[in-house]
Amino acid sequence: MSALHQGSPLQAQLQQQTAQLLAPINQGVDVLPILWEPSTCPEAFLPWLAWSQGVEEWDEQWPVELKRQVVANSLDQHRHLGTRYAITKALQPFNLGAEISEWFEHSPMRDAGTFHVDVYVSNQGIDLPLIQETRRRIDSVKRKSVDYTMQMHLQGNLGVATTGVFCGSSMTTIFPIS
């Protein structure tokens, strides 16, 4: 065999790693349905599945189960883009609850074409990366013609085993950095 057909060591290494990555596909056509299902798709192919399903927000640092849930929710989200449901579903994989109220539901009425989102955070603290991620998630599914305000609330469960307990709370409002 000529030197032209032998390739370089880098090509050989790339071919070997590609063969390992694509081994499930090479086992037969029966594997193809596995690749299109978020719950069974190999982790290495999840970014490609997300891309094919139109997922706009993706972070390689997310846990695998969160990635699978985001891909699984994408079709339903695309069906309902611009609705309250889409906003709620966009925040759900991140364990964030949301209550949404539109301008005409307030007394007195707010500016037309606006809405307000109360985001409820549990099992974690509120920090700048969480605020930015939440805004990105809302911006990706809301109607582009509307503006909104957002408040984030810490939410916790308090199990009380005694009677006569006093609980106090304080409210903290976090405003975006100008």
PDB file of C-alpha atoms in Angstrom:
ATOM      1  CA  MET A   1       0.000   0.000   0.000  1.00  0.00           C
ATOM      2  CA  SER A   2       1.331   3.438  -0.846  1.00  0.00           C
ATOM      3  CA  ALA A   3       2.133   6.079   1.745  1.00  0.00           C
ATOM      4  CA  LEU A   4      -0.764   8.139   0.392  1.00  0.00           C
ATOM      5  CA  HIS A   5      -3.326   5.553   1.542  1.00  0.00           C
ATOM      6  CA  GLN A   6      -1.807   4.875   4.965  1.00  0.00           C
ATOM      7  CA  GLY A   7      -2.589   8.307   6.395  1.00  0.00           C
ATOM      8  CA  SER A   8      -0.997  10.096   9.317  1.00  0.00           C
ATOM      9  CA  PRO A   9      -1.037   8.965  12.958  1.00  0.00           C
ATOM     10  CA  LEU A  10      -3.507  11.773  13.681  1.00  0.00           C
ATOM     11  CA  GLN A  11      -5.885  10.460  11.014  1.00  0.00           C
ATOM     12  CA  ALA A  12      -5.615   6.943  12.415  1.00  0.00           C
ATOM     13  CA  GLN A  13      -6.373   8.187  15.938  1.00  0.00           C
ATOM     14  CA  LEU A  14      -9.328  10.252  14.684  1.00  0.00           C
ATOM     15  CA  GLN A  15     -10.688   7.272  12.761  1.00  0.00           C
ATOM     16  CA  GLN A  16     -10.375   5.030  15.827  1.00  0.00           C
ATOM     17  CA  GLN A  17     -12.179   7.505  18.115  1.00  0.00           C
ATOM     18  CA  THR A  18     -14.897   8.101  15.532  1.00  0.00           C
ATOM     19  CA  ALA A  19     -15.421   4.361  15.182  1.00  0.00           C
ATOM     20  CA  GLN A  20     -15.872   4.053  18.959  1.00  0.00           C
ATOM     21  CA  LEU A  21     -18.323   6.961  19.031  1.00  0.00           C
ATOM     22  CA  LEU A  22     -20.366   5.621  16.120  1.00  0.00           C
ATOM     23  CA  ALA A  23     -20.275   1.976  17.235  1.00  0.00           C
ATOM     24  CA  PRO A  24     -23.961   1.950  18.318  1.00  0.00           C
ATOM     25  CA  ILE A  25     -25.000   3.117  14.848  1.00  0.00           C
ATOM     26  CA  ASN A  26     -22.890   0.487  13.121  1.00  0.00           C
ATOM     27  CA  GLN A  27     -24.647  -2.307  15.016  1.00  0.00           C
ATOM     28  CA  GLY A  28     -27.676  -2.007  12.780  1.00  0.00           C
ATOM     29  CA  VAL A  29     -30.522   0.110  11.588  1.00  0.00           C
ATOM     30  CA  ASP A  30     -32.586  -0.959  14.612  1.00  0.00           C
ATOM     31  CA  VAL A  31     -30.565   1.516  16.651  1.00  0.00           C
ATOM     32  CA  LEU A  32     -31.886   4.573  14.767  1.00  0.00           C
ATOM     33  CA  PRO A  33     -35.084   4.932  16.847  1.00  0.00           C
ATOM     34  CA  ILE A  34     -32.899   5.022  19.965  1.00  0.00           C
ATOM     35  CA  LEU A  35     -31.082   8.074  18.626  1.00  0.00           C
ATOM     36  CA  TRP A  36     -34.318  10.039  18.170  1.00  0.00           C
ATOM     37  CA  GLU A  37     -35.643   9.399  21.686  1.00  0.00           C
ATOM     38  CA  PRO A  38     -34.316  11.767  24.413  1.00  0.00           C
ATOM     39  CA  SER A  39     -34.557   9.096  27.118  1.00  0.00           C
ATOM     40  CA  THR A  40     -32.502   6.498  25.191  1.00  0.00           C
ATOM     41  CA  CYS A  41     -30.189   8.637  23.065  1.00  0.00           C
ATOM     42  CA  PRO A  42     -26.509   8.139  24.015  1.00  0.00           C
ATOM     43  CA  GLU A  43     -25.168  11.095  25.965  1.00  0.00           C
ATOM     44  CA  ALA A  44     -22.609  11.899  23.263  1.00  0.00           C
ATOM     45  CA  PHE A  45     -25.416  12.469  20.734  1.00  0.00           C
ATOM     46  CA  LEU A  46     -27.710  14.572  22.951  1.00  0.00           C
ATOM     47  CA  PRO A  47     -26.380  17.926  21.648  1.00  0.00           C
ATOM     48  CA  TRP A  48     -27.161  16.822  18.083  1.00  0.00           C
ATOM     49  CA  LEU A  49     -30.623  15.649  19.055  1.00  0.00           C
ATOM     50  CA  ALA A  50     -31.212  18.970  20.828  1.00  0.00           C
ATOM     51  CA  TRP A  51     -30.101  20.859  17.733  1.00  0.00           C
ATOM     52  CA  SER A  52     -32.405  18.813  15.499  1.00  0.00           C
ATOM     53  CA  GLN A  53     -35.343  19.503  17.847  1.00  0.00           C
ATOM     54  CA  GLY A  54     -34.757  23.274  17.834  1.00  0.00           C
ATOM     55  CA  VAL A  55     -33.483  23.626  21.406  1.00  0.00           C
ATOM     56  CA  GLU A  56     -32.119  27.171  21.664  1.00  0.00           C
ATOM     57  CA  GLU A  57     -30.512  27.074  25.107  1.00  0.00           C
ATOM     58  CA  TRP A  58     -27.924  24.369  25.771  1.00  0.00           C
ATOM     59  CA  ASP A  59     -25.194  24.096  28.377  1.00  0.00           C
ATOM     60  CA  GLU A  60     -22.729  21.216  28.476  1.00  0.00           C
ATOM     61  CA  GLN A  61     -22.468  21.713  32.255  1.00  0.00           C
ATOM     62  CA  TRP A  62     -26.088  20.649  32.806  1.00  0.00           C
ATOM     63  CA  PRO A  63     -26.651  17.189  34.314  1.00  0.00           C
ATOM     64  CA  VAL A  64     -27.593  14.515  31.757  1.00  0.00           C
ATOM     65  CA  GLU A  65     -31.153  14.172  33.079  1.00  0.00           C
ATOM     66  CA  LEU A  66     -31.721  17.929  32.697  1.00  0.00           C
ATOM     67  CA  LYS A  67     -30.434  17.777  29.103  1.00  0.00           C
ATOM     68  CA  ARG A  68     -32.817  14.909  28.345  1.00  0.00           C
ATOM     69  CA  GLN A  69     -35.753  16.791  29.887  1.00  0.00           C
ATOM     70  CA  VAL A  70     -35.002  19.977  27.913  1.00  0.00           C
ATOM     71  CA  VAL A  71     -34.927  18.000  24.642  1.00  0.00           C
ATOM     72  CA  ALA A  72     -38.109  16.117  25.551  1.00  0.00           C
ATOM     73  CA  ASN A  73     -39.942  19.397  26.285  1.00  0.00           C
ATOM     74  CA  SER A  74     -38.789  21.188  23.111  1.00  0.00           C
ATOM     75  CA  LEU A  75     -41.562  20.048  20.747  1.00  0.00           C
ATOM     76  CA  ASP A  76     -44.286  20.967  23.231  1.00  0.00           C
ATOM     77  CA  GLN A  77     -42.630  24.353  23.815  1.00  0.00           C
ATOM     78  CA  HIS A  78     -42.492  25.100  20.091  1.00  0.00           C
ATOM     79  CA  ARG A  79     -46.205  24.362  19.807  1.00  0.00           C
ATOM     80  CA  HIS A  80     -46.972  26.939  22.503  1.00  0.00           C
ATOM     81  CA  LEU A  81     -44.350  29.658  21.897  1.00  0.00           C
ATOM     82  CA  GLY A  82     -45.471  33.056  23.138  1.00  0.00           C
ATOM     83  CA  THR A  83     -47.886  31.720  25.763  1.00  0.00           C
ATOM     84  CA  ARG A  84     -47.892  31.499  29.549  1.00  0.00           C
ATOM     85  CA  TYR A  85     -47.625  27.748  29.187  1.00  0.00           C
ATOM     86  CA  ALA A  86     -44.377  28.064  27.207  1.00  0.00           C
ATOM     87  CA  ILE A  87     -42.825  30.263  29.886  1.00  0.00           C
ATOM     88  CA  THR A  88     -43.863  27.892  32.668  1.00  0.00           C
ATOM     89  CA  LYS A  89     -42.558  24.855  30.740  1.00  0.00           C
ATOM     90  CA  ALA A  90     -39.267  26.621  29.944  1.00  0.00           C
ATOM     91  CA  LEU A  91     -38.579  27.133  33.659  1.00  0.00           C
ATOM     92  CA  GLN A  92     -39.871  23.750  34.847  1.00  0.00           C
ATOM     93  CA  PRO A  93     -36.735  21.633  34.107  1.00  0.00           C
ATOM     94  CA  PHE A  94     -34.749  23.999  36.332  1.00  0.00           C
ATOM     95  CA  ASN A  95     -37.154  23.541  39.277  1.00  0.00           C
ATOM     96  CA  LEU A  96     -38.411  27.102  38.956  1.00  0.00           C
ATOM     97  CA  GLY A  97     -42.097  27.807  39.414  1.00  0.00           C
ATOM     98  CA  ALA A  98     -43.742  30.757  37.685  1.00  0.00           C
ATOM     99  CA  GLU A  99     -46.892  32.804  38.072  1.00  0.00           C
ATOM    100  CA  ILE A 100     -47.585  35.082  35.136  1.00  0.00           C
ATOM    101  CA  SER A 101     -49.961  38.033  35.087  1.00  0.00           C
ATOM    102  CA  GLU A 102     -50.649  40.214  32.069  1.00  0.00           C
ATOM    103  CA  TRP A 103     -51.132  43.967  32.051  1.00  0.00           C
ATOM    104  CA  PHE A 104     -54.944  43.859  32.067  1.00  0.00           C
ATOM    105  CA  GLU A 105     -55.053  41.581  35.127  1.00  0.00           C
ATOM    106  CA  HIS A 106     -53.594  44.236  37.431  1.00  0.00           C
ATOM    107  CA  SER A 107     -55.482  46.932  39.248  1.00  0.00           C
ATOM    108  CA  PRO A 108     -54.746  49.594  38.178  1.00  0.00           C
ATOM    109  CA  MET A 109     -53.937  48.279  34.723  1.00  0.00           C
ATOM    110  CA  ARG A 110     -50.304  48.392  33.680  1.00  0.00           C
ATOM    111  CA  ASP A 111     -48.917  49.440  30.309  1.00  0.00           C
ATOM    112  CA  ALA A 112     -50.562  47.578  27.437  1.00  0.00           C
ATOM    113  CA  GLY A 113     -48.536  44.706  26.018  1.00  0.00           C
ATOM    114  CA  THR A 114     -46.619  43.941  29.207  1.00  0.00           C
ATOM    115  CA  PHE A 115     -46.663  41.125  31.707  1.00  0.00           C
ATOM    116  CA  HIS A 116     -45.137  40.279  35.064  1.00  0.00           C
ATOM    117  CA  VAL A 117     -43.503  36.998  36.073  1.00  0.00           C
ATOM    118  CA  ASP A 118     -43.119  35.885  39.677  1.00  0.00           C
ATOM    119  CA  VAL A 119     -40.455  33.161  39.694  1.00  0.00           C
ATOM    120  CA  TYR A 120     -40.319  30.844  42.698  1.00  0.00           C
ATOM    121  CA  VAL A 121     -36.947  29.317  43.525  1.00  0.00           C
ATOM    122  CA  SER A 122     -36.527  26.343  45.831  1.00  0.00           C
ATOM    123  CA  ASN A 123     -33.572  24.082  46.650  1.00  0.00           C
ATOM    124  CA  GLN A 124     -31.043  26.781  45.708  1.00  0.00           C
ATOM    125  CA  GLY A 125     -30.197  30.398  46.344  1.00  0.00           C
ATOM    126  CA  ILE A 126     -30.802  33.341  44.056  1.00  0.00           C
ATOM    127  CA  ASP A 127     -27.639  34.617  42.427  1.00  0.00           C
ATOM    128  CA  LEU A 128     -26.721  36.572  39.291  1.00  0.00           C
ATOM    129  CA  PRO A 129     -26.147  33.498  37.051  1.00  0.00           C
ATOM    130  CA  LEU A 130     -29.588  32.149  38.015  1.00  0.00           C
ATOM    131  CA  ILE A 131     -31.221  35.509  37.259  1.00  0.00           C
ATOM    132  CA  GLN A 132     -29.474  35.703  33.877  1.00  0.00           C
ATOM    133  CA  GLU A 133     -30.373  32.096  33.001  1.00  0.00           C
ATOM    134  CA  THR A 134     -34.002  32.694  33.986  1.00  0.00           C
ATOM    135  CA  ARG A 135     -34.184  35.828  31.833  1.00  0.00           C
ATOM    136  CA  ARG A 136     -32.658  33.958  28.872  1.00  0.00           C
ATOM    137  CA  ARG A 137     -35.181  31.139  29.252  1.00  0.00           C
ATOM    138  CA  ILE A 138     -38.121  33.568  29.385  1.00  0.00           C
ATOM    139  CA  ASP A 139     -36.790  35.672  26.493  1.00  0.00           C
ATOM    140  CA  SER A 140     -36.468  32.600  24.276  1.00  0.00           C
ATOM    141  CA  VAL A 141     -40.162  31.624  24.579  1.00  0.00           C
ATOM    142  CA  LYS A 142     -42.091  34.870  25.166  1.00  0.00           C
ATOM    143  CA  ARG A 143     -43.765  36.896  22.443  1.00  0.00           C
ATOM    144  CA  LYS A 144     -41.122  39.214  21.021  1.00  0.00           C
ATOM    145  CA  SER A 145     -43.575  42.128  20.940  1.00  0.00           C
ATOM    146  CA  VAL A 146     -44.058  42.325  24.717  1.00  0.00           C
ATOM    147  CA  ASP A 147     -41.957  43.541  27.621  1.00  0.00           C
ATOM    148  CA  TYR A 148     -42.006  42.084  31.095  1.00  0.00           C
ATOM    149  CA  THR A 149     -40.894  42.545  34.665  1.00  0.00           C
ATOM    150  CA  MET A 150     -39.682  39.714  36.826  1.00  0.00           C
ATOM    151  CA  GLN A 151     -39.434  39.106  40.556  1.00  0.00           C
ATOM    152  CA  MET A 152     -37.710  36.094  42.046  1.00  0.00           C
ATOM    153  CA  HIS A 153     -38.880  34.628  45.343  1.00  0.00           C
ATOM    154  CA  LEU A 154     -37.223  32.066  47.575  1.00  0.00           C
ATOM    155  CA  GLN A 155     -39.655  29.321  48.436  1.00  0.00           C
ATOM    156  CA  GLY A 156     -39.246  26.695  51.102  1.00  0.00           C
ATOM    157  CA  ASN A 157     -41.215  24.057  52.884  1.00  0.00           C
ATOM    158  CA  LEU A 158     -41.394  24.302  56.651  1.00  0.00           C
ATOM    159  CA  GLY A 159     -42.609  21.263  58.510  1.00  0.00           C
ATOM    160  CA  VAL A 160     -43.852  22.213  61.970  1.00  0.00           C
ATOM    161  CA  ALA A 161     -43.982  19.477  64.595  1.00  0.00           C
ATOM    162  CA  THR A 162     -45.020  21.673  67.536  1.00  0.00           C
ATOM    163  CA  THR A 163     -47.776  24.138  68.266  1.00  0.00           C
ATOM    164  CA  GLY A 164     -47.254  27.786  69.004  1.00  0.00           C
ATOM    165  CA  VAL A 165     -44.515  28.454  66.472  1.00  0.00           C
ATOM    166  CA  PHE A 166     -43.768  31.937  65.224  1.00  0.00           C
ATOM    167  CA  CYS A 167     -42.321  32.322  61.740  1.00  0.00           C
ATOM    168  CA  GLY A 168     -41.019  35.581  60.370  1.00  0.00           C
ATOM    169  CA  SER A 169     -40.039  36.374  56.830  1.00  0.00           C
ATOM    170  CA  SER A 170     -38.557  39.162  54.835  1.00  0.00           C
ATOM    171  CA  MET A 171     -38.922  40.018  51.178  1.00  0.00           C
ATOM    172  CA  THR A 172     -35.935  40.885  49.060  1.00  0.00           C
ATOM    173  CA  THR A 173     -36.369  42.442  45.648  1.00  0.00           C
ATOM    174  CA  ILE A 174     -33.498  41.986  43.222  1.00  0.00           C
ATOM    175  CA  PHE A 175     -33.331  44.509  40.404  1.00  0.00           C
ATOM    176  CA  PRO A 176     -31.348  43.941  37.190  1.00  0.00           C
ATOM    177  CA  ILE A 177     -27.962  45.580  36.919  1.00  0.00           C
ATOM    178  CA  SER A 178     -28.245  48.799  34.922  1.00  0.00           C
TER     179      SER A 178
END
